[in-house]
Short mmCIF file of C-alpha atoms in Angstrom, two decimals:
data_model
loop_
_atom_site.label_atom_id
_atom_site.label_comp_id
_atom_site.label_asym_id
_atom_site.label_seq_id
_atom_site.Cartn_x
_atom_site.Cartn_y
_atom_site.Cartn_z
CA MET L 1 103.90 149.46 81.82
CA GLN L 2 102.82 153.04 82.06
CA LYS L 3 99.14 153.60 82.62
CA THR L 4 97.63 156.00 80.17
CA SER L 5 93.96 156.77 79.84
CA LEU L 6 92.09 155.47 76.84
CA ARG L 7 91.75 157.79 73.86
CA PRO L 8 88.66 157.56 71.65
CA ILE L 9 90.66 155.74 68.96
CA ASP L 10 91.75 153.15 71.55
CA ILE L 11 88.16 152.66 72.62
CA THR L 12 86.88 152.14 69.09
CA LEU L 13 89.78 149.88 68.06
CA VAL L 14 89.33 147.63 71.07
CA ALA L 15 85.59 147.48 70.45
CA LEU L 16 86.04 146.58 66.79
CA PHE L 17 88.57 143.87 67.55
CA ALA L 18 86.20 142.34 70.05
CA ALA L 19 83.60 142.36 67.28
CA MET L 20 86.10 140.80 64.85
CA MET L 21 86.67 138.03 67.36
CA ALA L 22 82.93 137.39 67.49
CA ILE L 23 82.90 137.03 63.73
CA GLY L 24 86.07 134.93 63.59
CA ALA L 25 84.48 132.49 66.02
CA ASN L 26 81.71 131.54 63.63
CA VAL L 27 82.30 132.85 60.13
CA THR L 28 84.15 129.72 59.07
CA SER L 29 81.66 127.39 60.75
CA MET L 30 80.73 125.88 57.39
CA ILE L 31 84.19 124.32 57.36
CA THR L 32 84.20 121.40 59.76
CA ILE L 33 86.97 119.10 60.84
CA GLY L 34 85.28 115.92 61.87
CA THR L 35 82.34 117.39 63.74
CA VAL L 36 84.14 120.43 65.15
CA PRO L 37 83.54 123.62 63.18
CA LEU L 38 86.68 125.53 62.34
CA THR L 39 87.16 128.82 64.16
CA LEU L 40 89.65 131.55 63.49
CA GLN L 41 89.70 132.57 67.15
CA THR L 42 93.34 131.70 67.85
CA LEU L 43 94.38 133.61 64.75
CA ILE L 44 92.35 136.69 65.63
CA ALA L 45 93.37 136.69 69.31
CA THR L 46 97.01 136.59 68.20
CA LEU L 47 96.35 139.33 65.64
CA ALA L 48 94.71 141.50 68.29
CA GLY L 49 97.94 141.41 70.28
CA ILE L 50 100.13 141.97 67.23
CA LEU L 51 98.12 144.82 65.73
CA LEU L 52 96.90 146.62 68.85
CA GLY L 53 99.76 145.88 71.21
CA SER L 54 99.72 143.92 74.43
CA ARG L 55 97.56 146.27 76.51
CA LEU L 56 94.80 147.06 74.03
CA GLY L 57 94.94 143.57 72.52
CA ALA L 58 94.31 141.95 75.89
CA LEU L 59 91.63 144.53 76.65
CA SER L 60 89.80 143.68 73.43
CA MET L 61 89.73 140.01 74.42
CA ILE L 62 88.41 140.91 77.88
CA VAL L 63 85.65 142.92 76.20
CA TYR L 64 84.87 139.95 73.94
CA THR L 65 84.65 137.55 76.88
CA ALA L 66 82.54 139.89 79.01
CA LEU L 67 80.21 140.62 76.12
CA GLY L 68 79.78 136.95 75.30
CA LEU L 69 78.83 136.23 78.91
CA MET L 70 76.08 138.86 78.69
CA GLY L 71 74.12 136.82 76.16
CA PRO L 72 74.91 137.41 72.49
CA PRO L 73 75.87 134.10 70.82
CA ILE L 74 79.38 135.18 69.93
CA PHE L 75 81.44 132.31 71.31
CA ALA L 76 82.36 129.38 69.09
CA GLN L 77 79.42 127.25 67.88
CA MET L 78 77.09 130.21 68.34
CA SER L 79 76.99 129.86 72.09
CA GLY L 80 76.98 132.63 74.63
CA GLY L 81 75.41 133.82 77.82
CA LEU L 82 76.39 133.44 81.44
CA GLN L 83 75.76 129.70 81.26
CA THR L 84 79.09 129.44 79.40
CA LEU L 85 80.61 129.56 82.89
CA ALA L 86 79.30 126.04 83.38
CA SER L 87 81.22 124.78 80.36
CA PRO L 88 84.49 122.90 80.90
CA THR L 89 86.01 124.57 77.86
CA PHE L 90 85.62 128.11 79.19
CA GLY L 91 89.38 128.09 79.89
CA PHE L 92 90.06 128.34 76.17
CA ILE L 93 88.04 131.55 76.03
CA LEU L 94 89.92 132.96 79.03
CA SER L 95 93.23 132.06 77.44
CA PHE L 96 92.57 134.40 74.51
CA ILE L 97 93.23 137.32 76.87
CA ILE L 98 96.70 136.08 77.80
CA MET L 99 97.39 135.04 74.19
CA ALA L 100 96.74 138.54 72.90
CA PHE L 101 98.82 140.04 75.70
CA VAL L 102 101.84 137.80 75.11
CA ALA L 103 101.65 138.00 71.31
CA GLY L 104 101.58 141.78 71.70
CA LYS L 105 104.60 141.75 74.04
CA ILE L 106 106.60 139.62 71.62
CA THR L 107 105.84 141.94 68.70
CA GLU L 108 106.53 145.07 70.76
CA LYS L 109 109.97 143.74 71.69
CA SER L 110 111.17 143.91 68.10
CA ASP L 111 111.37 147.19 66.22
CA ASN L 112 110.91 145.63 62.85
CA PRO L 113 108.90 142.43 63.27
CA SER L 114 109.93 139.76 60.81
CA TYR L 115 108.43 136.44 59.82
CA ARG L 116 110.29 134.85 62.72
CA THR L 117 108.75 137.23 65.24
CA PHE L 118 105.29 136.33 64.05
CA ALA L 119 106.09 132.63 63.98
CA LEU L 120 107.24 132.90 67.59
CA ALA L 121 104.18 134.94 68.61
CA GLY L 122 101.85 132.47 66.92
CA THR L 123 103.49 129.41 68.46
CA VAL L 124 103.66 130.82 71.98
CA ALA L 125 100.04 131.94 71.69
CA LEU L 126 98.96 128.43 70.69
CA LEU L 127 100.87 126.92 73.61
CA ILE L 128 99.21 129.34 76.04
CA ASN L 129 95.85 128.52 74.50
CA TYR L 130 96.22 124.82 75.17
CA LEU L 131 98.10 124.97 78.47
CA LEU L 132 95.38 127.14 79.97
CA GLY L 133 92.51 125.51 78.13
CA VAL L 134 93.40 121.93 78.96
CA HIS L 135 94.30 122.63 82.59
CA TYR L 136 91.05 124.50 83.08
CA PHE L 137 89.24 121.57 81.45
CA HIS L 138 91.01 119.19 83.78
CA TYR L 139 90.50 121.08 87.02
CA PHE L 140 86.90 121.79 86.10
CA GLN L 141 86.34 118.04 86.02
CA VAL L 142 88.18 117.50 89.28
CA PHE L 143 86.64 120.28 91.35
CA VAL L 144 83.29 121.08 89.75
CA LEU L 145 82.30 117.69 88.43
CA GLY L 146 83.93 115.97 91.39
CA LEU L 147 85.84 113.46 89.26
CA GLU L 148 88.83 113.30 91.59
CA ASP L 149 90.35 110.26 89.90
CA MET L 150 90.64 112.09 86.58
CA ARG L 151 94.20 112.07 85.30
CA LEU L 152 95.73 115.12 83.65
CA ALA L 153 97.08 112.84 80.92
CA VAL L 154 93.53 111.77 80.08
CA SER L 155 92.44 115.38 79.70
CA TRP L 156 95.39 116.01 77.42
CA SER L 157 94.68 112.98 75.28
CA VAL L 158 91.08 114.11 74.85
CA MET L 159 92.32 117.45 73.57
CA LEU L 160 95.22 116.11 71.53
CA PRO L 161 93.39 115.79 68.19
CA LEU L 162 92.25 119.39 68.54
CA LEU L 163 95.78 120.50 69.38
CA ILE L 164 97.06 118.83 66.23
CA LYS L 165 94.36 120.54 64.19
CA ASP L 166 95.22 123.91 65.70
CA ALA L 167 98.95 123.35 65.23
CA ILE L 168 98.34 122.87 61.51
CA LEU L 169 96.10 125.91 61.53
CA THR L 170 98.74 127.99 63.29
CA ALA L 171 101.45 126.86 60.92
CA THR L 172 99.24 127.98 58.06
CA SER L 173 98.11 131.21 59.62
CA VAL L 174 101.59 132.31 60.71
CA SER L 175 102.36 132.97 57.06
CA VAL L 176 99.26 135.15 57.03
CA LEU L 177 100.25 137.27 60.02
CA PRO L 178 102.99 139.36 58.33
CA ARG L 179 100.78 139.97 55.32
CA ILE L 180 97.94 141.30 57.43
CA TYR L 181 100.35 143.21 59.67
CA TYR L 182 102.06 145.04 56.83
CA ALA L 183 98.86 145.58 54.87
CA VAL L 184 97.30 147.23 57.91
CA GLN L 185 100.44 149.26 58.62
CA ARG L 186 100.53 150.55 55.05
CA SER L 187 96.89 151.43 55.08
CA ASN L 188 97.24 153.13 58.48
CA LYS L 189 100.16 155.19 57.26
CA ALA L 190 98.07 156.38 54.35
CA THR L 191 95.14 157.30 56.59
CA TYR L 192 96.83 158.63 59.71
CA SER L 193 99.98 160.29 58.40
CA HIS L 194 98.39 163.72 58.68
CA LYS L 195 97.22 163.44 62.26
CA GLN L 196 99.55 161.06 64.03
CA THR L 197 100.89 163.82 66.27
CA SER L 198 97.56 164.97 67.70
CA THR L 199 95.98 163.65 70.93
CA MET Y 1 71.33 133.61 60.99
CA PHE Y 2 72.86 136.42 62.99
CA LYS Y 3 69.74 138.51 63.38
CA ASN Y 4 69.56 137.77 67.10
CA ILE Y 5 73.07 138.94 67.93
CA ILE Y 6 72.08 142.33 69.32
CA ILE Y 7 69.37 141.05 71.64
CA GLY Y 8 71.29 137.91 72.50
CA GLN Y 9 69.03 135.29 74.04
CA TYR Y 10 66.63 137.88 75.39
CA ILE Y 11 62.95 136.88 75.27
CA PRO Y 12 60.84 140.03 75.61
CA GLY Y 13 58.28 139.92 78.39
CA THR Y 14 56.61 141.88 81.14
CA SER Y 15 57.06 139.47 84.02
CA MET Y 16 58.25 140.41 87.48
CA ILE Y 17 61.70 139.07 86.66
CA HIS Y 18 61.92 140.99 83.40
CA GLY Y 19 61.12 144.14 85.35
CA MET Y 20 63.87 143.71 87.93
CA ASP Y 21 66.91 145.93 87.96
CA PRO Y 22 69.76 144.29 86.01
CA ARG Y 23 72.12 145.00 88.91
CA ALA Y 24 69.85 143.12 91.30
CA LYS Y 25 69.63 140.21 88.87
CA LEU Y 26 73.40 140.05 88.49
CA ILE Y 27 73.95 140.00 92.27
CA VAL Y 28 71.17 137.46 92.86
CA VAL Y 29 72.58 135.07 90.25
CA PHE Y 30 76.07 135.51 91.66
CA VAL Y 31 74.95 134.73 95.23
CA PHE Y 32 72.88 131.83 93.94
CA ILE Y 33 75.93 130.30 92.24
CA ILE Y 34 77.83 130.52 95.55
CA ASN Y 35 74.87 128.81 97.22
CA LEU Y 36 75.06 125.98 94.71
CA PHE Y 37 78.65 125.31 95.66
CA ILE Y 38 78.07 125.57 99.40
CA ALA Y 39 75.15 123.15 99.28
CA ASN Y 40 76.02 119.56 100.15
CA GLN Y 41 72.74 118.29 101.62
CA PHE Y 42 69.66 117.03 99.89
CA VAL Y 43 67.51 119.48 101.83
CA SER Y 44 69.65 122.36 100.53
CA PHE Y 45 69.38 121.13 96.98
CA SER Y 46 65.61 120.78 97.26
CA LEU Y 47 65.38 124.37 98.50
CA LEU Y 48 67.60 125.61 95.68
CA THR Y 49 65.56 123.65 93.12
CA LEU Y 50 62.36 125.17 94.50
CA TYR Y 51 63.93 128.62 94.21
CA VAL Y 52 64.79 128.03 90.55
CA LEU Y 53 61.33 126.58 89.89
CA GLY Y 54 59.76 129.67 91.44
CA ALA Y 55 61.89 131.94 89.29
CA PHE Y 56 61.01 129.86 86.23
CA PHE Y 57 57.26 130.24 86.76
CA LEU Y 58 57.55 133.93 87.59
CA SER Y 59 59.64 134.66 84.47
CA LYS Y 60 56.97 133.20 82.15
CA VAL Y 61 59.71 132.29 79.66
CA PRO Y 62 58.69 129.16 77.69
CA ILE Y 63 60.64 126.08 78.72
CA ARG Y 64 62.05 125.46 75.23
CA PHE Y 65 64.38 128.44 75.56
CA PHE Y 66 65.92 126.92 78.67
CA LEU Y 67 66.30 123.60 76.89
CA LYS Y 68 68.22 125.42 74.17
CA GLY Y 69 70.70 126.63 76.77
CA LEU Y 70 70.95 123.15 78.26
CA ARG Y 71 71.61 121.50 74.92
CA LEU Y 72 75.37 122.00 75.03
CA ILE Y 73 75.82 121.03 78.66
CA ALA Y 74 73.40 118.08 78.75
CA ILE Y 75 76.03 115.55 77.67
CA ILE Y 76 78.40 116.69 80.41
CA ILE Y 77 75.67 116.41 83.03
CA VAL Y 78 74.72 112.89 81.93
CA VAL Y 79 78.30 111.64 81.62
CA THR Y 80 79.22 113.07 85.03
CA PHE Y 81 76.25 111.36 86.60
CA LEU Y 82 77.13 108.01 85.03
CA LEU Y 83 80.79 108.29 85.99
CA HIS Y 84 79.89 108.95 89.60
CA LEU Y 85 77.32 106.21 89.53
CA PHE Y 86 79.82 103.56 88.57
CA MET Y 87 83.07 104.91 89.98
CA THR Y 88 82.24 106.02 93.51
CA ARG Y 89 82.48 103.13 95.96
CA GLU Y 90 80.89 104.42 99.14
CA GLY Y 91 77.99 103.27 101.24
CA GLU Y 92 75.79 100.24 100.61
CA PRO Y 93 75.99 98.45 97.28
CA LEU Y 94 72.57 98.82 95.65
CA PHE Y 95 72.70 96.60 92.57
CA SER Y 96 75.18 95.49 89.95
CA VAL Y 97 75.09 95.30 86.19
CA GLY Y 98 77.66 92.85 84.93
CA PHE Y 99 80.99 93.78 86.50
CA LEU Y 100 79.78 97.25 87.53
CA THR Y 101 78.33 97.76 90.96
CA VAL Y 102 76.31 100.79 91.90
CA TYR Y 103 76.79 102.06 95.43
CA GLU Y 104 74.54 104.34 97.42
CA GLY Y 105 77.29 106.98 97.67
CA GLY Y 106 77.68 107.02 93.89
CA VAL Y 107 73.99 107.71 93.32
CA LYS Y 108 74.04 110.47 95.92
CA GLN Y 109 77.13 112.17 94.63
CA GLY Y 110 76.21 111.82 90.97
CA ALA Y 111 72.76 113.26 91.60
CA MET Y 112 74.08 116.20 93.62
CA ILE Y 113 76.76 117.21 91.15
CA SER Y 114 74.49 116.85 88.11
CA LEU Y 115 71.77 118.81 89.86
CA ARG Y 116 74.25 121.53 90.77
CA LEU Y 117 75.33 121.88 87.14
CA PHE Y 118 71.75 121.76 85.92
CA LEU Y 119 70.60 124.49 88.32
CA LEU Y 120 73.66 126.57 87.44
CA VAL Y 121 72.78 126.51 83.75
CA VAL Y 122 69.08 127.21 84.32
CA MET Y 123 69.72 130.12 86.68
CA THR Y 124 72.34 131.76 84.46
CA SER Y 125 70.09 131.24 81.43
CA MET Y 126 67.35 132.97 83.39
CA LEU Y 127 69.53 136.07 83.58
CA THR Y 128 70.29 136.28 79.87
CA LEU Y 129 66.76 135.23 78.86
CA THR Y 130 65.10 138.04 80.79
CA THR Y 131 67.65 140.83 80.36
CA THR Y 132 69.07 142.42 77.21
CA PRO Y 133 72.85 142.47 76.80
CA ILE Y 134 72.78 146.28 76.84
CA ALA Y 135 70.92 146.36 80.17
CA LEU Y 136 73.37 143.83 81.60
CA THR Y 137 76.31 145.89 80.39
CA ASP Y 138 74.87 148.97 82.10
CA GLY Y 139 74.28 146.93 85.24
CA LEU Y 140 77.81 145.57 85.19
CA GLU Y 141 79.15 149.08 84.78
CA SER Y 142 77.40 150.48 87.82
CA LEU Y 143 78.29 147.43 89.93
CA PHE Y 144 81.97 147.86 89.13
CA ASN Y 145 81.80 151.62 89.53
CA PRO Y 146 83.75 151.62 92.84
CA LEU Y 147 86.78 150.26 90.94
CA LYS Y 148 87.07 153.64 89.21
CA LYS Y 149 88.87 154.87 92.30
CA PHE Y 150 91.67 152.42 91.54
CA GLY Y 151 92.05 153.63 87.97
CA VAL Y 152 90.04 150.87 86.29
CA PRO Y 153 88.34 152.35 83.20
CA VAL Y 154 84.91 150.97 84.07
CA TYR Y 155 82.92 153.46 82.04
CA GLU Y 156 85.11 153.02 78.95
CA PHE Y 157 84.87 149.27 79.32
CA ALA Y 158 81.07 149.33 79.19
CA LEU Y 159 81.24 151.72 76.25
CA MET Y 160 83.55 149.34 74.39
CA MET Y 161 81.15 146.47 75.02
CA SER Y 162 78.24 148.48 73.61
CA ILE Y 163 80.20 149.62 70.56
CA SER Y 164 81.38 146.10 69.94
CA LEU Y 165 77.85 144.74 70.13
CA ARG Y 166 76.64 147.43 67.75
CA PHE Y 167 79.34 146.64 65.19
CA ILE Y 168 79.12 142.86 65.10
CA PRO Y 169 76.25 142.83 62.54
CA THR Y 170 77.97 145.54 60.49
CA LEU Y 171 81.25 143.66 60.32
CA LEU Y 172 79.38 140.48 59.59
CA MET Y 173 77.66 142.00 56.59
CA GLU Y 174 81.00 143.27 55.45
CA THR Y 175 82.55 139.82 55.80
CA GLU Y 176 79.80 138.29 53.72
CA LYS Y 177 80.25 140.96 51.08
CA ILE Y 178 84.01 140.42 50.90
CA MET Y 179 83.55 136.65 50.77
CA LYS Y 180 81.13 136.98 47.87
CA ALA Y 181 83.48 139.36 46.09
CA GLN Y 182 86.35 136.90 46.46
CA MET Y 183 84.16 133.99 45.40
CA ALA Y 184 83.31 135.94 42.26
CA ARG Y 185 87.06 136.13 41.67
CA GLY Y 186 87.35 132.37 42.04
CA ALA Y 187 88.06 131.87 45.77
CA ASN Y 188 86.89 128.51 47.05
CA PHE Y 189 86.09 128.21 50.74
CA LEU Y 190 84.38 124.85 50.65
CA HIS Y 191 86.68 122.52 48.79
CA GLY Y 192 90.27 121.40 48.99
CA SER Y 193 92.42 120.47 51.96
CA LEU Y 194 92.12 122.16 55.34
CA VAL Y 195 95.26 124.19 54.68
CA LYS Y 196 93.90 125.31 51.31
CA ARG Y 197 90.60 126.38 52.78
CA VAL Y 198 92.26 128.31 55.56
CA LYS Y 199 94.51 130.01 53.02
CA ALA Y 200 91.42 130.95 51.03
CA PHE Y 201 90.45 133.14 53.96
CA VAL Y 202 93.53 135.37 53.70
CA PRO Y 203 92.03 137.51 50.92
CA VAL Y 204 88.98 137.92 53.18
CA LEU Y 205 90.87 138.79 56.35
CA VAL Y 206 93.19 141.43 54.90
CA PRO Y 207 90.46 143.79 53.63
CA LEU Y 208 88.38 143.00 56.71
CA PHE Y 209 91.09 144.15 59.10
CA ILE Y 210 91.90 147.25 57.04
CA GLN Y 211 88.20 148.08 56.99
CA ALA Y 212 87.96 147.56 60.75
CA PHE Y 213 90.81 150.00 61.36
CA LYS Y 214 89.19 152.57 59.06
CA ARG Y 215 85.86 152.22 60.80
CA ALA Y 216 87.47 152.58 64.22
CA ASP Y 217 89.18 155.73 63.01
CA GLU Y 218 85.98 157.22 61.62
CA LEU Y 219 84.11 156.44 64.80
CA ALA Y 220 86.84 157.97 66.97
CA THR Y 221 86.82 161.10 64.82
CA ALA Y 222 83.06 161.29 65.16
CA MET Y 223 83.35 160.98 68.93
CA GLU Y 224 86.04 163.62 69.18
CA SER Y 225 84.22 166.07 66.96
CA ARG Y 226 81.20 165.78 69.24
CA GLY Y 227 83.39 166.63 72.19
CA TYR Y 228 83.57 163.16 73.76
CA GLN Y 229 85.23 163.09 77.13
CA GLY Y 230 85.51 159.92 79.16
CA GLY Y 231 83.27 159.26 82.13
CA ALA Y 232 83.24 162.82 83.41
CA GLU Y 233 79.74 163.50 84.72
CA ARG Y 234 77.92 161.98 81.80
CA THR Y 235 74.16 161.66 81.90
CA ARG Y 236 72.41 158.52 80.73
CA PHE Y 237 69.76 157.76 78.20
CA ARG Y 238 68.74 154.48 79.86
CA GLN Y 239 68.06 154.92 83.55
CA GLN Y 240 68.19 152.10 86.05
CA ASN Y 241 66.00 152.15 89.08
CA TRP Y 242 66.34 149.89 92.06
CA ARG Y 243 62.95 149.18 93.63
CA GLY Y 244 61.68 147.50 96.73
CA LEU Y 245 61.14 144.30 94.79
CA ASP Y 246 64.85 144.13 93.95
CA THR Y 247 65.81 144.45 97.60
CA PHE Y 248 63.26 141.78 98.50
CA VAL Y 249 64.56 139.24 95.95
CA LEU Y 250 68.11 139.95 97.04
CA LEU Y 251 67.11 139.29 100.65
CA THR Y 252 65.52 135.96 99.72
CA VAL Y 253 68.69 134.70 98.05
CA VAL Y 254 70.84 135.88 100.97
CA ALA Y 255 68.46 134.16 103.40
CA LEU Y 256 68.81 131.02 101.31
CA MET Y 257 72.55 131.35 101.66
CA PHE Y 258 72.32 131.36 105.45
CA ILE Y 259 70.08 128.29 105.41
CA VAL Y 260 72.40 126.40 103.08
CA LEU Y 261 75.41 127.39 105.18
CA ALA Y 262 73.70 126.31 108.40
CA LEU Y 263 72.76 122.95 106.86
CA ARG Y 264 76.35 122.42 105.81
CA TRP Y 265 77.63 123.21 109.30
CA LEU Y 266 75.11 121.07 111.07
CA SER Y 267 75.80 118.00 109.00
#
């Protein structure tokens, strides 16, 4: 990956996607599954990678995470602040960075992303989300809470209902990805066609 | 509901801790967290608790704001304590309830780990309760400044955080507007199956993303037309000043670190 400096448009896009993530975390909180409010975070993290590319997509998720740690209640369930570090589910937040990066890489690999590309990006992103999230959850219990007898299988079974919920959500949202992707592309073409060559 | 996004959890005040340099506060909290994980003696934990208590009284932040931060983590603290209480089989058995026996080691370990988590949450809350997100972002930027030499866009990163913070309320208002517009057209976000409700959000997300791209473009154009150039010798509107007090507080937490380390070694 070639390192290029950030142009103003990169800076503003990354900032706005971090803000979108903050909104996606809580805007659907009136929809609850059991007692867990629905969040669109996995969808938006994947979209950040798809729409901004791997580098800027991941950067936008880093900005989101760093900003959330500084206090504003922008993580899911209106939480935020440095005390989030003490939460066993912080791994899910960290995984958004990798999710955006990998979803971006998958989309960049194909010249003309199709439904299948997005389905792949969405599925891989979900797997990363849970692999990282659950392992973090598990090792947090082992090392920070000192529960050395904790089994990984137990951690997984705790998270399984949520994984099923998110799998359904991903299956639904994958059909959304191409629509948003092409709608944004069309709109960008209309806006940028006259100045794409500058900077 | 979202009116407090920009200021985060910040509680305005004029206390000594409010007045400290955000960089000093970030370093102190960081060192304190390390201390919490080094500590393995009751004496160390008492010292650390006293330190937090001192900070609490000096900050003059009402206790209910700390309780708010503890709300989410309280269950974890309690469950961890109980698990250690009943699962650890070390030392003298103290008493038994039914088939469960509580050992001395379990009480010790449960108490230490719960206390560690509790102090961690209180101390990190202290940081975000007495410092605005913008001040913390500035502090973070100048702390990571040395990384610029390695090509890390530290300045741009802080700028992105500030822009993001500034645009969260704007985008939120936009989201609400779009949702209302779609509801007027018959969209239903509250009823139907999960899949249906998620699908109802598509007509919200598409215009929202297009709008976000447009806004980013406008903002970039505005920056360019004002001659924006990255980090190069920019002056600041908000100045940070490191005072003697900041050095003093930093020294106290470092001293604490040596004590906690010594206690760990001697045991």
